[in-house]
Every structure is written in C-alpha cells, then in structure tokens.
Short mmCIF file of C-alpha atoms (C1' of nucleotides) in Angstrom, two decimals:
data_model
loop_
_atom_site.label_atom_id
_atom_site.label_comp_id
_atom_site.label_asym_id
_atom_site.label_seq_id
_atom_site.Cartn_x
_atom_site.Cartn_y
_atom_site.Cartn_z
CA UNK A 151 -96.48 61.58 156.12
CA UNK A 152 -97.02 61.02 152.44
CA UNK A 153 -93.83 60.93 150.50
CA UNK A 154 -91.71 61.35 153.56
CA UNK A 155 -88.64 60.19 151.66
CA UNK A 156 -89.24 61.38 148.14
CA UNK A 157 -88.66 57.99 146.55
CA UNK A 158 -90.93 55.30 145.21
CA UNK A 159 -88.60 52.50 146.28
CA UNK A 160 -90.64 49.82 148.07
CA UNK A 161 -88.27 50.00 151.02
CA UNK A 162 -88.91 53.74 151.33
CA UNK A 163 -92.67 53.31 151.11
CA UNK A 164 -92.63 50.53 153.69
CA UNK A 165 -90.41 52.66 155.91
CA UNK A 166 -93.12 55.27 156.25
CA UNK A 167 -95.12 52.75 158.21
CA UNK A 168 -92.54 50.44 159.72
CA UNK A 169 -89.61 52.66 160.61
CA UNK A 170 -91.27 54.34 163.53
CA UNK A 171 -90.79 53.93 167.22
CA UNK A 172 -92.79 51.04 168.72
CA UNK A 173 -94.15 49.91 165.36
CA UNK A 174 -92.37 46.56 165.15
CA UNK A 175 -93.37 45.74 168.70
CA UNK A 176 -97.03 46.47 168.09
CA UNK A 177 -96.98 44.40 164.94
CA UNK A 178 -95.22 41.63 166.82
CA UNK A 179 -98.00 41.56 169.41
CA UNK A 180 -100.68 41.51 166.76
CA UNK A 181 -98.95 38.67 164.97
CA UNK A 182 -98.55 36.83 168.26
CA UNK A 183 -102.32 36.81 168.55
CA UNK A 184 -103.25 39.89 170.56
CA UNK A 185 -106.41 41.57 169.33
CA UNK A 186 -107.36 43.94 172.13
CA UNK A 187 -105.97 47.24 173.24
CA UNK A 188 -104.81 46.28 176.69
CA UNK A 189 -103.62 42.93 175.49
CA UNK A 190 -101.26 44.70 173.13
CA UNK A 191 -100.19 47.00 175.95
CA UNK A 192 -99.16 44.05 178.09
CA UNK A 193 -96.70 43.10 175.40
CA UNK A 194 -95.55 46.70 174.96
CA UNK A 195 -95.92 48.02 178.48
CA UNK A 196 -93.88 51.19 178.09
CA UNK A 197 -95.93 52.72 175.31
CA UNK A 198 -98.47 55.34 176.30
CA UNK A 199 -102.14 54.79 175.55
CA UNK A 200 -102.24 57.89 173.39
CA UNK A 201 -99.39 56.79 171.22
CA UNK A 202 -100.58 53.20 170.95
CA UNK A 203 -103.93 54.42 169.71
CA UNK A 204 -102.22 56.69 167.21
CA UNK A 205 -100.15 53.84 165.86
CA UNK A 206 -103.13 51.52 165.64
CA UNK A 207 -105.05 54.15 163.68
CA UNK A 208 -102.13 54.46 161.34
CA UNK A 209 -101.91 50.71 160.86
CA UNK A 210 -105.60 50.64 160.11
CA UNK A 211 -105.24 53.45 157.60
CA UNK A 212 -102.53 51.71 155.62
CA UNK A 213 -104.42 48.44 155.64
CA UNK A 214 -102.39 46.35 158.06
CA UNK A 215 -105.26 45.85 160.49
CA UNK A 216 -108.99 46.34 160.59
CA UNK A 217 -110.89 47.49 163.64
CA UNK A 218 -114.10 45.82 164.69
CA UNK A 219 -116.47 45.76 167.65
CA UNK A 220 -116.58 42.28 169.05
CA UNK A 221 -119.80 40.24 169.14
CA UNK A 222 -120.98 41.56 172.48
CA UNK A 223 -120.21 45.08 171.39
CA UNK A 224 -118.34 45.45 174.62
CA UNK A 225 -114.90 45.99 173.25
CA UNK A 226 -112.87 46.82 170.22
CA UNK A 227 -110.83 44.26 168.31
CA UNK A 228 -107.84 44.84 166.07
CA UNK A 229 -107.42 42.15 163.47
CA UNK A 230 -104.61 41.65 161.01
CA UNK A 231 -105.36 41.79 157.32
CA UNK A 232 -103.43 39.68 154.87
CA UNK A 233 -100.99 42.57 154.50
CA UNK A 234 -100.55 42.49 158.26
CA UNK A 235 -100.02 38.77 158.40
CA UNK A 236 -97.35 39.03 155.74
CA UNK A 237 -95.39 41.28 158.05
CA UNK A 238 -94.48 38.10 159.89
CA UNK A 239 -91.65 37.68 157.40
CA UNK A 240 -90.30 41.09 158.32
CA UNK A 241 -90.57 40.34 162.04
CA UNK A 242 -88.72 37.13 161.38
CA UNK A 243 -85.77 38.72 159.65
CA UNK A 244 -85.57 41.58 162.12
CA UNK A 245 -85.71 39.22 165.08
CA UNK A 246 -83.12 36.90 163.61
CA UNK A 247 -80.81 39.81 163.06
CA UNK A 248 -81.44 41.12 166.57
CA UNK A 249 -80.75 37.74 168.06
CA UNK A 250 -77.46 37.46 166.21
CA UNK A 251 -76.17 41.01 166.28
CA UNK A 252 -78.04 43.41 168.54
CA UNK A 253 -76.52 44.80 171.72
CA UNK A 254 -76.28 42.74 174.88
CA UNK A 255 -79.06 42.75 177.47
CA UNK A 256 -78.84 45.50 180.07
CA UNK A 257 -80.39 45.98 183.47
CA UNK A 258 -83.22 48.16 182.27
CA UNK A 259 -84.31 45.61 179.69
CA UNK A 260 -85.09 43.05 182.38
CA UNK A 261 -88.78 43.60 182.95
CA UNK A 262 -90.08 40.44 184.65
CA UNK A 263 -93.68 41.34 183.86
CA UNK A 264 -92.89 41.42 180.18
CA UNK A 265 -90.97 38.18 180.44
CA UNK A 266 -93.88 36.24 181.90
CA UNK A 267 -96.23 37.73 179.33
CA UNK A 268 -93.92 36.57 176.57
CA UNK A 269 -93.58 33.16 178.22
CA UNK A 270 -97.31 32.54 178.49
CA UNK A 271 -97.53 32.22 174.72
CA UNK A 272 -94.71 29.72 174.63
CA UNK A 273 -95.79 27.19 177.21
CA UNK A 274 -96.69 23.86 175.70
CA UNK A 275 -99.78 22.77 177.61
CA UNK A 276 -100.04 19.63 175.54
CA UNK A 277 -96.87 18.41 177.21
CA UNK A 278 -98.38 18.96 180.67
CA UNK A 279 -100.48 16.67 182.83
CA UNK A 280 -104.17 16.77 181.99
CA UNK A 281 -106.28 19.22 183.95
CA UNK A 282 -104.98 22.22 185.78
CA UNK A 283 -101.32 22.90 186.45
CA UNK A 284 -100.20 25.89 188.49
CA UNK A 285 -96.72 27.13 187.84
CA UNK A 286 -95.21 29.73 190.16
CA UNK A 287 -92.20 31.91 189.41
CA UNK A 288 -90.11 33.76 191.93
CA UNK A 289 -87.58 36.25 190.58
CA UNK A 290 -85.53 36.87 193.67
CA UNK A 291 -83.71 39.88 192.25
CA UNK A 292 -86.85 41.75 191.22
CA UNK A 293 -88.64 44.51 193.18
CA UNK A 294 -91.35 43.25 195.53
CA UNK A 295 -94.30 43.82 193.23
CA UNK A 296 -92.60 41.98 190.41
CA UNK A 297 -91.17 39.03 192.31
CA UNK A 298 -94.01 36.54 192.07
CA UNK A 299 -96.04 35.35 189.10
CA UNK A 300 -98.29 32.40 188.49
CA UNK A 301 -99.21 30.60 185.31
CA UNK A 302 -102.59 28.99 185.45
CA UNK A 303 -102.33 26.31 182.81
CA UNK A 304 -105.43 24.51 181.60
CA UNK A 305 -105.75 22.00 178.78
CA UNK A 306 -105.95 24.67 176.12
CA UNK A 307 -104.94 27.97 177.65
CA UNK A 308 -102.41 29.70 179.85
CA UNK A 309 -103.25 32.67 182.05
CA UNK A 310 -100.75 34.92 183.75
CA UNK A 311 -101.53 36.00 187.31
CA UNK A 312 -99.78 38.60 189.41
CA UNK A 313 -101.55 37.35 192.52
CA UNK A 314 -101.95 33.76 193.68
CA UNK A 315 -104.76 32.24 191.62
CA UNK A 316 -106.09 30.53 194.73
CA UNK A 317 -104.94 27.06 193.81
CA UNK A 318 -101.93 25.25 195.19
CA UNK A 319 -98.75 25.65 193.23
CA UNK A 320 -97.72 22.45 191.48
CA UNK A 321 -94.23 23.53 190.51
CA UNK A 322 -92.29 26.53 191.70
CA UNK A 323 -89.38 28.04 189.78
CA UNK A 324 -86.90 30.21 191.67
CA UNK A 325 -84.37 32.20 189.70
CA UNK A 326 -83.02 35.64 188.87
CA UNK A 327 -84.51 37.63 186.02
CA UNK A 328 -81.06 37.94 184.48
CA UNK A 329 -80.42 34.21 184.34
CA UNK A 330 -83.89 33.32 183.20
CA UNK A 331 -83.83 35.99 180.50
CA UNK A 332 -80.64 34.53 179.10
CA UNK A 333 -82.11 31.06 179.16
CA UNK A 334 -85.23 32.37 177.44
CA UNK A 335 -83.12 33.97 174.74
CA UNK A 336 -81.24 30.71 174.20
CA UNK A 337 -77.98 32.15 175.47
CA UNK A 338 -77.71 29.54 178.22
CA UNK A 339 -78.96 25.96 178.23
CA UNK A 340 -81.97 25.48 180.52
CA UNK A 341 -81.03 22.05 181.81
CA UNK A 342 -77.57 23.17 182.75
CA UNK A 343 -78.92 26.08 184.80
CA UNK A 344 -81.24 23.70 186.61
CA UNK A 345 -78.31 21.44 187.44
CA UNK A 346 -76.03 24.23 188.55
CA UNK A 347 -78.72 25.89 190.67
CA UNK A 348 -79.12 29.04 188.62
CA UNK A 349 -82.72 27.90 188.31
CA UNK A 350 -84.19 26.05 191.30
CA UNK A 351 -87.29 23.91 191.09
CA UNK A 352 -89.64 22.94 193.91
CA UNK A 353 -92.35 20.35 193.42
CA UNK A 354 -92.76 16.68 192.63
CA UNK A 355 -89.80 15.06 190.92
CA UNK A 356 -92.04 14.08 188.01
CA UNK A 357 -92.98 17.69 187.36
CA UNK A 358 -89.40 18.87 187.82
CA UNK A 359 -88.27 16.41 185.21
CA UNK A 360 -91.04 17.35 182.82
CA UNK A 361 -90.57 21.11 183.17
CA UNK A 362 -87.94 21.69 180.47
CA UNK A 363 -90.32 20.06 178.03
CA UNK A 364 -93.07 22.59 178.72
CA UNK A 365 -91.02 25.63 178.03
CA UNK A 366 -90.72 26.41 174.33
CA UNK A 367 -88.47 29.44 174.94
CA UNK A 368 -88.20 32.44 172.63
CA UNK A 369 -88.97 31.95 168.96
CA UNK A 370 -85.40 33.04 168.25
CA UNK A 371 -83.71 30.95 170.94
CA UNK A 372 -82.26 28.50 168.46
CA UNK A 373 -80.58 31.22 166.42
CA UNK A 374 -76.94 31.37 167.36
CA UNK A 375 -75.66 34.67 168.59
CA UNK A 376 -72.61 36.02 166.77
CA UNK A 377 -71.24 38.57 169.24
CA UNK B 199 -81.04 55.29 173.50
CA UNK B 200 -80.22 52.28 175.60
CA UNK B 201 -83.24 50.29 176.59
CA UNK B 202 -85.59 52.50 174.70
CA UNK B 203 -88.29 49.86 174.91
CA UNK B 204 -87.63 48.12 178.20
CA UNK B 205 -87.58 44.64 176.72
CA UNK B 206 -84.83 42.25 175.81
CA UNK B 207 -86.75 40.83 172.85
CA UNK B 208 -84.46 40.70 169.82
CA UNK B 209 -87.02 42.63 167.81
CA UNK B 210 -87.00 45.41 170.39
CA UNK B 211 -83.22 45.56 170.48
CA UNK B 212 -83.01 45.62 166.71
CA UNK B 213 -85.68 48.33 166.63
CA UNK B 214 -83.44 50.70 168.52
CA UNK B 215 -81.21 50.81 165.48
CA UNK B 216 -83.50 50.02 162.58
CA UNK B 217 -86.80 51.67 163.42
CA UNK B 218 -85.63 55.20 162.80
CA UNK B 219 -86.30 57.58 160.00
CA UNK B 220 -83.96 57.08 157.00
CA UNK B 221 -82.22 54.09 158.50
CA UNK B 222 -83.43 51.46 156.07
CA UNK B 223 -82.56 53.69 153.14
CA UNK B 224 -79.03 54.29 154.36
CA UNK B 225 -78.54 50.59 154.94
CA UNK B 226 -79.96 49.90 151.50
CA UNK B 227 -77.40 52.20 149.92
CA UNK B 228 -74.55 50.61 151.84
CA UNK B 229 -75.71 47.16 150.82
CA UNK B 230 -76.03 48.32 147.23
CA UNK B 231 -72.34 49.11 147.29
CA UNK B 232 -72.02 52.75 148.29
CA UNK B 233 -69.09 53.44 150.56
CA UNK B 234 -68.71 57.20 150.51
CA UNK B 235 -70.68 59.98 152.10
CA UNK B 236 -71.90 61.71 149.00
CA UNK B 237 -72.46 58.44 147.24
CA UNK B 238 -74.91 57.51 149.96
CA UNK B 239 -76.51 60.92 149.68
CA UNK B 240 -77.21 60.40 146.01
CA UNK B 241 -79.31 57.41 146.92
CA UNK B 242 -80.99 59.28 149.79
CA UNK B 243 -81.06 62.81 148.42
CA UNK B 244 -83.53 64.28 150.88
CA UNK B 245 -81.58 63.54 154.02
CA UNK B 246 -79.56 66.41 155.47
CA UNK B 247 -75.82 66.04 155.83
CA UNK B 248 -76.07 66.51 159.57
CA UNK B 249 -78.54 63.73 160.02
CA UNK B 250 -76.78 61.37 157.65
CA UNK B 251 -73.58 61.77 159.59
CA UNK B 252 -75.45 61.15 162.84
CA UNK B 253 -76.96 57.97 161.50
CA UNK B 254 -73.64 56.73 160.14
CA UNK B 255 -72.02 57.31 163.53
CA UNK B 256 -74.78 55.33 165.13
CA UNK B 257 -74.39 52.49 162.67
CA UNK B 258 -70.70 52.46 163.40
CA UNK B 259 -71.30 52.39 167.11
CA UNK B 260 -73.57 49.36 166.96
CA UNK B 261 -71.19 47.51 164.67
CA UNK B 262 -73.04 47.63 161.36
CA UNK B 263 -70.30 49.54 159.57
CA UNK B 264 -66.71 50.51 160.14
CA UNK B 265 -65.23 53.80 159.08
CA UNK B 266 -61.89 53.96 157.35
CA UNK B 267 -59.72 56.46 155.51
CA UNK B 268 -59.14 55.26 152.01
CA UNK B 269 -55.68 54.49 150.67
CA UNK B 270 -54.97 58.00 149.47
CA UNK B 271 -56.19 59.39 152.74
CA UNK B 272 -58.32 61.72 150.71
CA UNK B 273 -61.69 60.54 151.83
CA UNK B 274 -63.61 58.52 154.33
CA UNK B 275 -65.09 55.11 153.56
CA UNK B 276 -67.99 53.39 155.26
CA UNK B 277 -67.79 49.63 155.00
CA UNK B 278 -70.32 47.06 156.09
CA UNK B 279 -69.35 44.54 158.71
CA UNK B 280 -70.75 41.03 158.66
CA UNK B 281 -73.58 42.29 160.88
CA UNK B 282 -74.26 44.95 158.28
CA UNK B 283 -74.22 42.54 155.39
CA UNK B 284 -76.71 40.32 157.17
CA UNK B 285 -79.15 43.21 157.15
CA UNK B 286 -79.68 42.33 153.51
CA UNK B 287 -82.22 39.78 154.67
CA UNK B 288 -84.15 42.50 156.48
CA UNK B 289 -84.03 44.79 153.44
CA UNK B 290 -85.31 41.91 151.38
CA UNK B 291 -88.35 41.21 153.51
CA UNK B 292 -89.15 44.90 153.97
CA UNK B 293 -88.85 45.55 150.24
CA UNK B 294 -90.95 42.54 149.34
CA UNK B 295 -93.64 43.69 151.70
CA UNK B 296 -93.47 47.23 150.36
CA UNK B 297 -93.73 46.02 146.81
CA UNK B 298 -96.79 43.96 147.63
CA UNK B 299 -98.63 46.14 150.10
CA UNK B 300 -97.31 49.67 150.48
CA UNK B 301 -99.23 52.69 149.27
CA UNK B 302 -99.35 53.64 145.60
CA UNK B 303 -96.80 55.98 144.08
CA UNK B 304 -97.61 59.68 144.35
CA UNK B 305 -96.39 62.74 142.51
CA UNK B 306 -93.87 63.74 145.12
CA UNK B 307 -92.22 60.31 145.05
CA UNK B 308 -91.25 60.75 141.42
CA UNK B 309 -87.72 62.09 141.70
CA UNK B 310 -86.08 61.46 138.30
CA UNK B 311 -82.61 62.02 139.76
CA UNK B 312 -83.14 59.25 142.23
CA UNK B 313 -84.56 57.02 139.55
CA UNK B 314 -81.50 57.27 137.34
CA UNK B 315 -79.23 56.72 140.32
CA UNK B 316 -81.14 53.55 141.17
CA UNK B 317 -81.03 52.48 137.51
CA UNK B 318 -77.29 52.84 137.14
CA UNK B 319 -76.77 49.88 139.46
CA UNK B 320 -79.15 47.75 137.47
CA UNK B 321 -77.85 48.14 133.96
CA UNK B 322 -76.36 44.99 132.59
CA UNK B 323 -73.27 46.16 130.71
CA UNK B 324 -72.39 42.58 129.82
CA UNK B 325 -75.45 42.55 127.57
CA UNK B 326 -74.27 45.69 125.78
CA UNK B 327 -72.00 46.09 122.79
CA UNK B 328 -68.32 46.11 123.67
CA UNK B 329 -66.78 49.50 124.28
CA UNK B 330 -68.64 52.64 125.18
CA UNK B 331 -72.38 53.01 124.96
CA UNK B 332 -74.09 56.30 125.72
CA UNK B 333 -77.67 56.09 126.83
CA UNK B 334 -79.73 59.27 127.07
CA UNK B 335 -82.97 59.70 128.98
CA UNK B 336 -85.50 62.45 128.52
CA UNK B 337 -88.28 62.71 131.08
CA UNK B 338 -90.62 65.08 129.32
CA UNK B 339 -92.79 65.72 132.36
CA UNK B 340 -89.90 66.69 134.63
CA UNK B 341 -88.69 70.20 135.46
CA UNK B 342 -85.98 71.51 133.15
CA UNK B 343 -83.00 70.67 135.32
CA UNK B 344 -84.23 67.11 135.75
CA UNK B 345 -85.27 66.35 132.21
CA UNK B 346 -82.09 64.98 130.74
CA UNK B 347 -79.70 62.34 131.99
CA UNK B 348 -76.97 60.29 130.40
CA UNK B 349 -75.57 56.90 131.25
CA UNK B 350 -72.01 56.46 130.22
CA UNK B 351 -71.67 52.71 130.00
CA UNK B 352 -68.25 51.10 129.70
CA UNK B 353 -67.36 47.44 129.76
CA UNK B 354 -67.39 47.26 133.53
CA UNK B 355 -69.00 50.41 134.87
CA UNK B 356 -71.92 52.78 134.48
CA UNK B 357 -71.70 56.48 135.25
CA UNK B 358 -74.63 58.83 135.58
CA UNK B 359 -74.27 62.28 134.06
CA UNK B 360 -76.54 65.27 134.43
CA UNK B 361 -74.81 67.01 131.53
CA UNK B 362 -73.95 65.57 128.16
CA UNK B 363 -70.79 63.51 128.60
CA UNK B 364 -69.46 64.88 125.32
CA UNK B 365 -69.97 61.72 123.32
CA UNK B 366 -72.75 61.07 120.87
CA UNK B 367 -75.83 59.40 122.25
CA UNK B 368 -76.22 55.85 120.99
CA UNK B 369 -79.75 55.32 122.21
CA UNK B 370 -82.22 57.86 123.48
CA UNK B 371 -85.18 57.00 125.69
CA UNK B 372 -88.09 59.42 125.86
CA UNK B 373 -90.76 58.90 128.46
CA UNK B 374 -92.57 60.35 131.45
CA UNK B 375 -91.22 59.77 134.94
CA UNK B 376 -94.56 58.31 135.97
CA UNK B 377 -94.59 55.66 133.28
CA UNK B 378 -90.97 54.76 133.62
CA UNK B 379 -91.25 54.53 137.41
CA UNK B 380 -94.06 52.04 137.04
CA UNK B 381 -92.10 50.03 134.54
CA UNK B 382 -89.12 50.11 136.89
CA UNK B 383 -91.24 48.84 139.74
CA UNK B 384 -92.56 46.00 137.58
CA UNK B 385 -96.07 47.39 137.55
CA UNK B 386 -96.12 47.66 133.75
CA UNK B 387 -94.33 45.50 131.20
CA UNK B 388 -91.45 47.33 129.51
CA UNK B 389 -91.94 45.87 126.05
CA UNK B 390 -95.59 46.77 126.01
CA UNK B 391 -94.85 50.39 126.87
CA UNK B 392 -92.31 50.51 124.06
CA UNK B 393 -94.91 49.17 121.64
CA UNK B 394 -97.66 51.50 122.78
CA UNK B 395 -95.41 54.55 122.76
CA UNK B 396 -95.36 55.21 126.50
CA UNK B 397 -91.63 54.78 126.11
CA UNK B 398 -90.11 55.99 122.85
CA UNK B 399 -86.69 54.91 121.62
CA UNK B 400 -84.42 56.71 119.18
CA UNK B 401 -81.32 55.07 117.79
CA UNK B 402 -80.28 52.15 115.64
CA UNK B 403 -82.82 49.35 115.40
CA UNK B 404 -80.27 46.92 116.79
CA UNK B 405 -79.86 48.96 119.94
CA UNK B 406 -83.59 49.52 120.25
CA UNK B 407 -84.18 45.80 120.14
CA UNK B 408 -81.42 45.08 122.63
CA UNK B 409 -82.49 47.76 125.11
CA UNK B 410 -84.99 45.72 127.17
CA UNK B 411 -82.22 43.21 127.79
CA UNK B 412 -79.94 45.81 129.36
CA UNK B 413 -82.39 46.99 131.93
CA UNK B 414 -82.56 44.74 134.95
CA UNK B 415 -85.30 46.82 136.63
CA UNK B 416 -85.87 47.05 140.36
CA UNK B 417 -84.78 44.13 142.52
CA UNK B 418 -88.42 43.77 143.55
CA UNK B 419 -89.93 44.13 140.08
CA UNK B 420 -90.83 40.46 139.85
CA UNK B 421 -92.76 40.49 143.09
CA UNK B 422 -96.44 40.73 142.32
CA UNK B 423 -98.30 43.60 143.83
CA UNK B 424 -101.40 42.69 145.83
CA UNK B 425 -103.31 45.96 145.98
"C1'" DC C 170 -111.88 48.14 179.70
"C1'" DG C 171 -110.61 51.20 176.06
"C1'" DG C 172 -109.81 54.91 175.23
"C1'" DT C 173 -109.70 61.05 175.13
"C1'" DA C 174 -108.19 65.44 176.27
"C1'" DT C 175 -104.83 68.52 177.55
"C1'" DC C 176 -100.56 70.22 178.74
"C1'" DC C 177 -96.03 70.86 177.91
"C1'" DC C 178 -91.36 69.78 177.16
"C1'" DC C 179 -87.71 68.35 174.70
"C1'" DC C 180 -85.28 66.91 170.84
"C1'" DG C 181 -85.46 65.32 166.19
"C1'" DC C 182 -84.63 67.28 162.28
"C1'" DG C 183 -84.36 70.65 158.52
"C1'" DA C 184 -82.11 74.90 156.78
"C1'" DT C 185 -78.32 77.61 156.27
"C1'" DA C 186 -73.77 78.94 156.60
"C1'" DC C 187 -69.19 77.88 157.14
"C1'" DT C 188 -64.49 74.92 157.02
"C1'" DG C 189 -60.18 72.05 156.11
"C1'" DC D 165 -65.54 66.34 148.96
"C1'" DA D 166 -66.97 65.51 153.51
"C1'" DG D 167 -68.35 67.10 156.70
"C1'" DT D 168 -69.21 70.77 161.31
"C1'" DA D 169 -71.66 74.52 163.68
"C1'" DT D 170 -75.50 76.94 164.85
"C1'" DC D 171 -80.15 78.11 164.99
"C1'" DG D 172 -84.83 77.46 165.39
"C1'" DC D 173 -89.36 75.22 164.94
"C1'" DG D 174 -92.70 71.68 165.03
"C1'" DG D 175 -94.44 68.00 166.56
"C1'" DG D 176 -93.47 63.58 168.64
"C1'" DG D 177 -94.50 61.73 172.57
"C1'" DG D 178 -94.63 61.37 177.88
"C1'" DA D 179 -97.53 62.42 182.04
"C1'" DT D 180 -101.65 63.06 184.06
"C1'" DA D 181 -106.40 63.45 184.49
"C1'" DC D 182 -110.71 62.37 182.93
"C1'" DC D 183 -114.87 59.70 180.51
"C1'" DG D 184 -118.60 56.37 178.66
#
DNA sequence: CGGTATCCCCCGCGATACTG
DNA sequence: CAGTATCGCGGGGGATACCG
C-alpha cells in the first residue's frame, strides 16, 4: 500500500487512497451526510459489507474520517474530518467531468432504489405545504419489488419508504425509470416531460403545479452535457 | 466494465474510468504534454508496458485521448481530446488535496529519476542566459546509477540526460534526494536550504544567484500543507 | 443494526521474453 | 521505439453464513 507508485507527487499519494474501486462513491455518501454503515450502503447498494468495512477502515487510517460510538452506544458513526470535507472539491470536479463527458446511461445503471435514495436528499421541504406531505412514485418499467416508493415529507425531514407509510398519498408520480433518471440528471426538462406525459401526476392541481418546485434534481443537473 | 457500480450518478460513471490504479498518473503525464508511449513511461516509471497499453486503450475507448501515427509514420502519438483536457480540473483538485492531506513522503517514494523528469517541465529557460546552459545534479544519497543527472537547457527546450551531455557543466547542484524532494514539494524554502548548505551550488556566482529563479518547483508547491 | 468469518474464484497485474 | 505474448501468482473482492 505504501509507496504504491514510487513517486512523491501529490497526485500519486492521493491516488493511493482515492483511485480505488468504490472509494469516490463512499466519500460522496459521507459528504452527502451519511454517518452510519447501512446508510452508506443505501447510497452504494452494490458494495459488499466486507469491502465497505475495509474501505472505511482505510479512510479512517489515512485521516479522512473518524469512527465513534454514538451517544447511546448503540451504533457506530463515521464522521468526516477536515481532510474528508475537503474532498468535496474532488467530488465536484469528478462529478462535473462525469456529467459532461462520461458514457451514456445504460439499462443496468437504472436502479430505482438508488434513485429514490438520491432524491430524498434533494427534496426541498421548505417549498412544500406545512405538515406532512406524502409523495408516491410508481416506476412502471421496474420489477415488482421496485415499482413503488413513498417519500414521507415532514417540515424538516424526508424519509424513503418501500412500503406504504400508512398515510394517504398526496401526490402520485407515474413514470419510467429511464425518463425520470434523465430528468434527474438534467438531460430533459422536467416541466416538458410533465406536459408531454412522460411523467404523469395524480393529485390536487395545486400540488401538481407546485411539484417541480420541490424537486432540486441532481447536484450536477445544471452542468451541460457535451456528448 | 459497463455499469460497474449500478448507478447513473456522474461520479459513478466517471469512477469507471478514473478510479483505477495508475490512471491519474497517466492522465497527468498526458496533460503535462507527453504524447508518446515511452515519454509517458518516464513519468510513470513503475507501470508495466502491458498495463500502460491497456490503460491507454481504455482512455481511447472512452474518448479521453485519440491515437494517431505521427507525420513520419515512425511512431504512435496519444493526444488528448477536449474531454481529456478537461480532466485538468480533476488533476488540480486531487493534487491540491494530496498536497494538503496525503501521507508524508517515505523512502521508497524518493525516485531521483522521476524527480528530474518532473523538474525538466518546470525549468524556466526564459529566465536563463541566452544559449546553452548545462545544469548538473548530484544526489549524494542515491545509488550510483541514479546519482548524476544533467539538464541540457536551450532557449526553448530542456533535455534530461543520465550521462554527461559532453558539454561543460555551468552550474552544479549537490544535495540529497530527500531534501530536494521537500523543496520541490514546497515543504522547505529553496533559498534557506541553499544558505544552510542542504543544497550546495558550484559555479559562477552569477549563476548561483540566478538559480532559484529558474526553478519553478511543483505545480502544487504553493499550496500549504495541513498535516 | 453493524458488522465477521470463511471460502473460493477470477483477474489484475507484474515479470520476462520476444518482435517488427 | 513501441509495443505483444505468455505465464503465473496474489489478493481483491463477491457470496454466503453467522454473531453480539
């Protein structure tokens, strides 16, 4: 591990940590606010527990995170250090580049579970009605167990549910994963898809009209793709 | 390779290309101006030919470089595309982070051959006397075959030699790899090391005085280390 | 929930030798 | 100079089962 590249160039030294499979995604989750093991896994669902733990240990060792038992002692927390927080700049440049130049989306990238997990951090509850709002998504092209999701939006938090939360749905969104992914990425305009029927809304007209204002989309959505 | 991570996040898509061993270093060399196979290898000496070729093919496939026979048809050239040039921003953020937060330099990082290769791109010939200037380096703590190097500086180019170029040396620099590496990285001030004898100069007083002005140091030398 | 422990396979990668 | 071909190993990492 030490001196993997035989150079003292800062890019080489950083590579020892960063240029490994999964690493950017784990760091992205941490910088998005995840602190717990399974929280990180929801953002990186395809990594194995073994490997995630290995990577977290490594990040701790090089000083990107610190590990801590939470107050109740019931669970472990992984917290970014200043070094870890400064990796946000790297995530930014990598994401910008990916948005502009990386390969096109393919079938196997379209994990609806990941999409809703990413969305739940980018829903602007302050733009919503006060109190509880239940948002339901139906991805009609997804396998049965990934077709339906609910967002339980309170005044200051958003929870993702894979079963009905037990409250009535206020606004339902019906779409394909493909179309919604492209909207999320900023490759198609949201309002236009609503008009053309690529995204269908069911619920009060007031909520339908407000909906595009709730959805902040991907952090990189405004970056113009070049290919 | 495709959909390695099962997400369409731009960071995940970029990771498929970037988050691999050696990749940042190869891209660094290309962005530093290398276009030929063995030129890249000089900047990444520990990579095997097999693997370098594999990586270059991959970079070509994803549109970061294009391959071309040069005019004479005698050799292959690897040229950055616009996508490849935009990776400079990524190199910048990764290098900045590495400079600030990556691990300290260790013995095995101290490859004098790599150091002189890195230096030759950062020597300001416009600050030198007109005509030819021969700069000689002696790293007294290096193994015999890595002790001596020459820079053959012309008005518009710098060549690295591992044997005497056959011209008299105008200025000789005697130092340890360790000390010079730290100066190069911006961890120690050059002028102070010259004063204290960590770096010794032999040659006309005029050249000795001018020397610190020739050496541009690492691109990241001005970034302040945090640990 | 937050991991370990184990098994095992594959392939990433280095080393060496050879080529046009 | 710019690779290719071949071999071989080590360990990266996936799958599964188990634990406090």
